[in-house]
Amino acid sequence: MGNKSMDETFLFFDIESANNFDGEGHICSFGYVLCDKKFNLLESEDIVMNPRSEFDPILFSGRAKCTLAYPREYFLSHPDFSFHYERIKNLLTAPGRKNIGFAVENDISFIVSACKNFSLPQIDFSAYDSHVIADRINNSHNGLSSWLKFYGVDTSSLQAHKSSDDAMMTMMLVKKLCETQKMSVGEFLAKNFFSLRTVEQEITRRKVKAYKKILQEKIAMLYNRRCRSQIPKKLKGKFKLALNTERDFGQIYDIHLLVFNNGGELVPKLCPGCTFVYEDESGKSAWMNDPKFSNIKFISLGELFSTLEMEGWEMKKIDVNSLPDM
């Protein structure tokens, strides 16, 4: 039986998208570089595909930061993601495979969107993000080209935003990081496990985002309105709430509704004479002491509950397991 570490292979990959009009990318190329543990190149290819979506015109305008490697017609002449699905799935999920990208959350999101849009089973994979690793090691923030320049790596023969070349540059960055850290790639990834991103995380992020959007729209319907019920009103004036973002959004909506039903007029932004409600002492910020906000009243959520002569609500966090599928 073979040694598992001997069987490990490392897939450096990058994805280009035709647009992000609807908040979801549409893949037009999947580039990869497959290496062994000593960074010996095993194979590499730029898998070009028809995105089955309009290209953002700026990509071919010459004005974009991201200029695609091929003409529009070249992408359109190729099969779409559904044709390449099995191959991409096998690349990302092969036994002993470890995937590595740069700003990999975007790439994972592209795969999730493609599987959804083409009604294909989600590809369950994970990938390490060399971007956050390089940033943490150097206590700074840079793009891929900038980090390679920082480390003196020659990329003159490679074309940015050609997926296979970007994958090659990602490999070159990780190789350099391993050298400077005096680690094998396996040791390097184990040490930087914090950078691992998964499809499950992306699906959860989308569920939470959709859930928050629905409730934000419900809250927005309360803005700049007055409650017409006959319930005695304990609050007067305008209120802007800034609550803990870890709090369940259903509970955040209920707190807004509580203010509304008790006579407070909810507003989306600070305005003269309004009351700003913050979560607790940890939610206080230095800007609240700025003299230009002297006409704003600042109170904690606990003080709001006291004004309403009621006990505070224990913070309920979002239960992602209870959210509907996206």
XYZ file of C-alpha atoms in Angstrom:
326
model
C 0.000 0.000 0.000
C 1.503 3.336 -1.082
C 2.427 6.161 1.216
C -0.353 8.745 1.115
C 2.066 11.697 1.030
C 3.765 10.143 -2.033
C 0.419 10.057 -3.831
C -0.468 13.689 -3.135
C -0.737 16.025 -6.085
C -1.304 19.759 -6.057
C -3.708 21.513 -8.416
C -3.165 25.237 -8.816
C -6.156 26.699 -10.611
C -7.763 29.952 -11.707
C -11.111 30.842 -13.271
C -12.129 33.754 -15.479
C -15.728 34.954 -15.629
C -17.636 36.623 -18.464
C -19.554 38.908 -16.126
C -20.889 39.384 -12.645
C -24.122 41.152 -13.562
C -26.379 39.162 -11.234
C -23.862 38.689 -8.442
C -22.884 35.304 -9.864
C -19.977 34.764 -12.220
C -20.298 32.848 -15.495
C -17.195 30.788 -16.237
C -15.416 31.319 -19.552
C -12.123 29.596 -18.693
C -10.756 27.175 -16.110
C -6.970 27.055 -16.110
C -4.852 24.705 -14.054
C -1.317 23.565 -13.311
C -0.895 20.120 -11.764
C 2.316 19.457 -9.810
C 3.837 16.871 -7.548
C 5.114 17.691 -4.057
C 8.406 19.004 -5.483
C 6.585 21.385 -7.856
C 7.435 19.270 -10.895
C 4.900 20.059 -13.617
C 2.655 17.093 -14.447
C 0.171 18.803 -16.763
C -1.404 22.166 -17.492
C -4.195 23.499 -19.684
C -6.503 26.439 -20.184
C -9.987 24.957 -20.548
C -11.867 27.616 -22.515
C -15.670 27.534 -22.595
C -18.779 29.354 -23.725
C -20.217 31.078 -20.631
C -23.798 30.951 -22.015
C -24.100 34.529 -20.791
C -23.300 37.978 -22.093
C -19.753 39.249 -21.681
C -19.328 42.455 -19.748
C -18.441 44.933 -22.537
C -15.712 46.512 -20.437
C -13.690 43.281 -20.629
C -12.931 43.967 -24.300
C -12.804 47.753 -24.104
C -9.137 48.081 -23.237
C -10.121 50.034 -20.118
C -10.677 47.139 -17.746
C -8.219 46.068 -15.055
C -9.060 42.529 -16.133
C -8.601 41.999 -19.889
C -9.495 38.515 -21.080
C -6.857 36.505 -22.933
C -8.962 35.633 -25.988
C -11.467 37.379 -28.276
C -15.169 36.987 -27.519
C -15.699 34.776 -30.582
C -13.058 32.322 -29.374
C -14.918 31.732 -26.108
C -18.247 31.381 -27.908
C -16.830 28.759 -30.286
C -16.182 26.325 -27.412
C -18.521 23.978 -25.497
C -19.977 25.262 -22.229
C -19.379 24.213 -18.620
C -21.713 21.213 -18.823
C -19.421 19.650 -21.439
C -16.351 20.081 -19.195
C -18.147 19.300 -15.917
C -16.871 15.753 -15.384
C -13.307 16.673 -16.236
C -13.279 19.697 -13.905
C -14.910 17.623 -11.175
C -12.237 14.932 -11.540
C -9.472 17.532 -11.463
C -10.767 19.054 -8.224
C -11.702 15.843 -6.405
C -9.048 13.301 -7.422
C -7.756 11.127 -4.542
C -4.811 12.761 -2.787
C -5.519 16.054 -4.534
C -4.964 19.396 -2.799
C -6.292 22.467 -4.589
C -4.725 25.915 -4.316
C -5.872 29.239 -5.761
C -5.438 32.960 -5.268
C -8.501 34.798 -3.873
C -10.043 31.359 -4.127
C -13.437 32.289 -2.662
C -14.270 33.879 -6.022
C -13.318 30.724 -7.900
C -15.357 28.506 -5.581
C -18.308 30.846 -6.073
C -17.953 30.536 -9.866
C -18.070 26.730 -9.640
C -21.112 26.799 -7.354
C -22.910 29.166 -9.744
C -22.033 27.074 -12.801
C -23.310 23.864 -11.219
C -26.510 25.632 -10.222
C -27.061 27.342 -13.576
C -26.497 24.140 -15.555
C -28.553 22.009 -13.106
C -25.593 19.788 -12.263
C -24.698 18.260 -8.882
C -22.441 20.532 -6.854
C -18.760 19.634 -6.972
C -17.803 19.107 -3.325
C -14.235 20.346 -3.025
C -12.016 22.615 -0.965
C -9.072 24.848 -1.825
C -6.338 26.733 -0.004
C -6.125 30.485 -0.592
C -2.554 31.621 -1.259
C -3.745 35.237 -1.201
C -4.631 35.292 2.489
C -1.510 33.269 3.293
C 0.842 35.725 1.540
C -0.958 38.665 3.135
C -0.650 37.176 6.626
C 2.999 36.207 6.259
C 3.900 39.732 5.167
C 1.311 41.622 7.229
C 0.257 43.456 4.084
C -2.254 43.209 1.231
C -1.295 42.733 -2.412
C -2.512 41.187 -5.636
C -0.905 38.175 -7.301
C 1.347 40.138 -9.668
C 2.449 42.446 -6.857
C 3.399 39.571 -4.564
C 5.400 37.909 -7.327
C 7.178 41.186 -8.014
C 7.821 41.560 -4.274
C 9.531 38.157 -4.240
C 11.468 38.868 -7.433
C 9.757 36.165 -9.490
C 10.002 36.675 -13.252
C 6.569 36.397 -14.903
C 7.407 38.161 -18.171
C 6.529 35.082 -20.230
C 3.053 34.799 -18.663
C -0.169 36.656 -19.456
C -2.307 37.939 -16.588
C -5.963 36.818 -16.725
C -5.177 33.859 -18.912
C -6.406 31.220 -16.487
C -3.620 28.695 -16.999
C -0.982 31.435 -16.685
C -2.605 32.803 -13.539
C -2.584 29.235 -12.191
C 1.121 29.029 -13.043
C 1.761 32.317 -11.246
C -0.108 30.991 -8.216
C 2.146 27.929 -8.235
C 5.227 30.144 -8.513
C 4.069 32.233 -5.558
C 3.408 29.190 -3.365
C 6.767 27.678 -4.342
C 8.504 30.908 -3.338
C 6.572 31.078 -0.061
C 7.566 27.485 0.726
C 11.197 28.333 0.020
C 11.184 31.417 2.252
C 9.414 29.493 5.021
C 11.770 26.512 4.545
C 8.868 24.073 4.309
C 7.631 21.421 1.942
C 4.343 22.262 0.252
C 2.572 19.711 2.468
C 3.982 21.288 5.638
C 3.179 24.754 4.308
C -0.488 23.935 3.680
C -0.823 22.187 7.034
C 0.521 25.274 8.798
C -1.832 27.529 6.848
C -4.919 25.372 7.195
C -6.846 28.518 8.194
C -6.876 29.503 4.512
C -8.863 26.445 3.416
C -12.170 27.377 1.778
C -14.998 24.986 0.907
C -18.061 24.745 -1.302
C -20.138 24.186 1.841
C -18.976 27.564 3.188
C -19.967 29.269 -0.063
C -23.423 27.670 -0.074
C -23.905 28.731 3.554
C -22.772 32.278 2.692
C -25.374 32.426 -0.068
C -28.133 31.165 2.209
C -27.286 33.792 4.833
C -27.067 36.525 2.187
C -30.483 35.612 0.750
C -31.990 35.442 4.254
C -30.560 38.838 5.191
C -31.763 40.403 1.943
C -35.356 39.363 2.605
C -35.269 40.757 6.133
C -33.463 43.943 5.079
C -36.289 44.554 2.633
C -38.822 44.037 5.433
C -36.938 46.483 7.655
C -36.740 49.014 4.807
C -40.549 48.948 4.595
C -40.654 50.351 8.148
C -38.407 53.341 7.399
C -39.856 56.861 7.632
C -43.280 55.602 8.663
C -45.324 55.983 11.801
C -47.272 53.242 13.540
C -51.024 53.956 13.393
C -52.100 51.420 16.037
C -53.771 52.516 19.252
C -51.103 50.916 21.441
C -49.694 53.503 23.910
C -46.479 54.940 22.471
C -43.385 54.957 24.706
C -40.944 56.277 22.127
C -40.771 59.571 20.291
C -38.611 60.830 17.461
C -36.400 59.121 14.935
C -34.277 56.024 15.573
C -31.318 54.505 13.751
C -30.394 50.990 14.901
C -26.925 49.434 14.552
C -27.042 45.948 16.045
C -24.551 43.084 16.213
C -24.304 41.498 12.771
C -23.966 38.083 14.429
C -27.477 38.492 15.766
C -30.131 36.517 13.891
C -31.660 38.836 11.310
C -35.138 37.703 12.264
C -34.423 39.022 15.752
C -32.941 42.227 14.318
C -36.187 42.722 12.393
C -38.223 42.066 15.554
C -36.241 44.752 17.430
C -36.866 47.244 14.622
C -40.558 46.313 14.720
C -40.560 46.817 18.502
C -39.285 50.372 18.061
C -41.809 51.016 15.284
C -44.793 49.659 17.276
C -43.795 51.790 20.262
C -43.885 55.034 18.309
C -40.307 55.371 17.085
C -39.779 56.465 13.504
C -37.074 54.296 11.977
C -34.581 55.930 9.616
C -31.897 54.317 7.417
C -29.240 56.957 8.146
C -28.221 59.286 10.948
C -30.050 62.586 10.914
C -30.107 65.602 13.281
C -32.018 64.911 16.483
C -32.307 61.161 16.004
C -31.450 58.448 18.514
C -28.701 56.010 17.571
C -29.101 52.592 19.204
C -25.932 50.480 19.470
C -25.695 46.889 20.688
C -23.710 47.317 23.935
C -20.514 48.876 25.267
C -18.460 46.833 22.807
C -20.469 48.460 20.029
C -19.446 51.993 21.001
C -17.101 53.754 18.585
C -14.803 56.753 18.859
C -16.766 58.624 16.183
C -19.699 58.923 18.608
C -17.640 61.461 20.571
C -17.093 63.662 17.525
C -18.550 67.147 18.210
C -20.335 67.126 14.848
C -22.626 64.420 16.244
C -23.534 66.385 19.345
C -27.144 66.589 18.124
C -27.413 62.779 18.108
C -28.532 60.841 21.176
C -26.635 57.598 21.711
C -28.146 54.766 23.745
C -27.402 51.065 24.088
C -29.914 48.370 23.248
C -30.199 47.645 26.959
C -31.142 51.279 27.613
C -33.776 51.022 24.881
C -35.327 47.994 26.581
C -35.299 49.852 29.913
C -37.120 52.771 28.313
C -39.742 50.289 27.104
C -39.905 48.832 30.628
C -39.060 45.337 29.458
C -36.258 42.823 29.876
C -33.625 42.563 27.207
C -33.588 39.768 24.663
C -30.785 37.244 24.759
C -28.897 37.456 21.492
C -29.990 34.737 19.106
C -27.453 33.934 16.407
C -28.285 32.848 12.876
C -28.952 29.100 12.666
C -27.691 28.308 9.178
C -29.098 24.768 9.409
C -32.627 26.182 9.558
C -32.258 28.337 6.446
C -33.924 27.172 3.211
C -31.799 25.949 0.330
C -30.686 28.660 -2.080
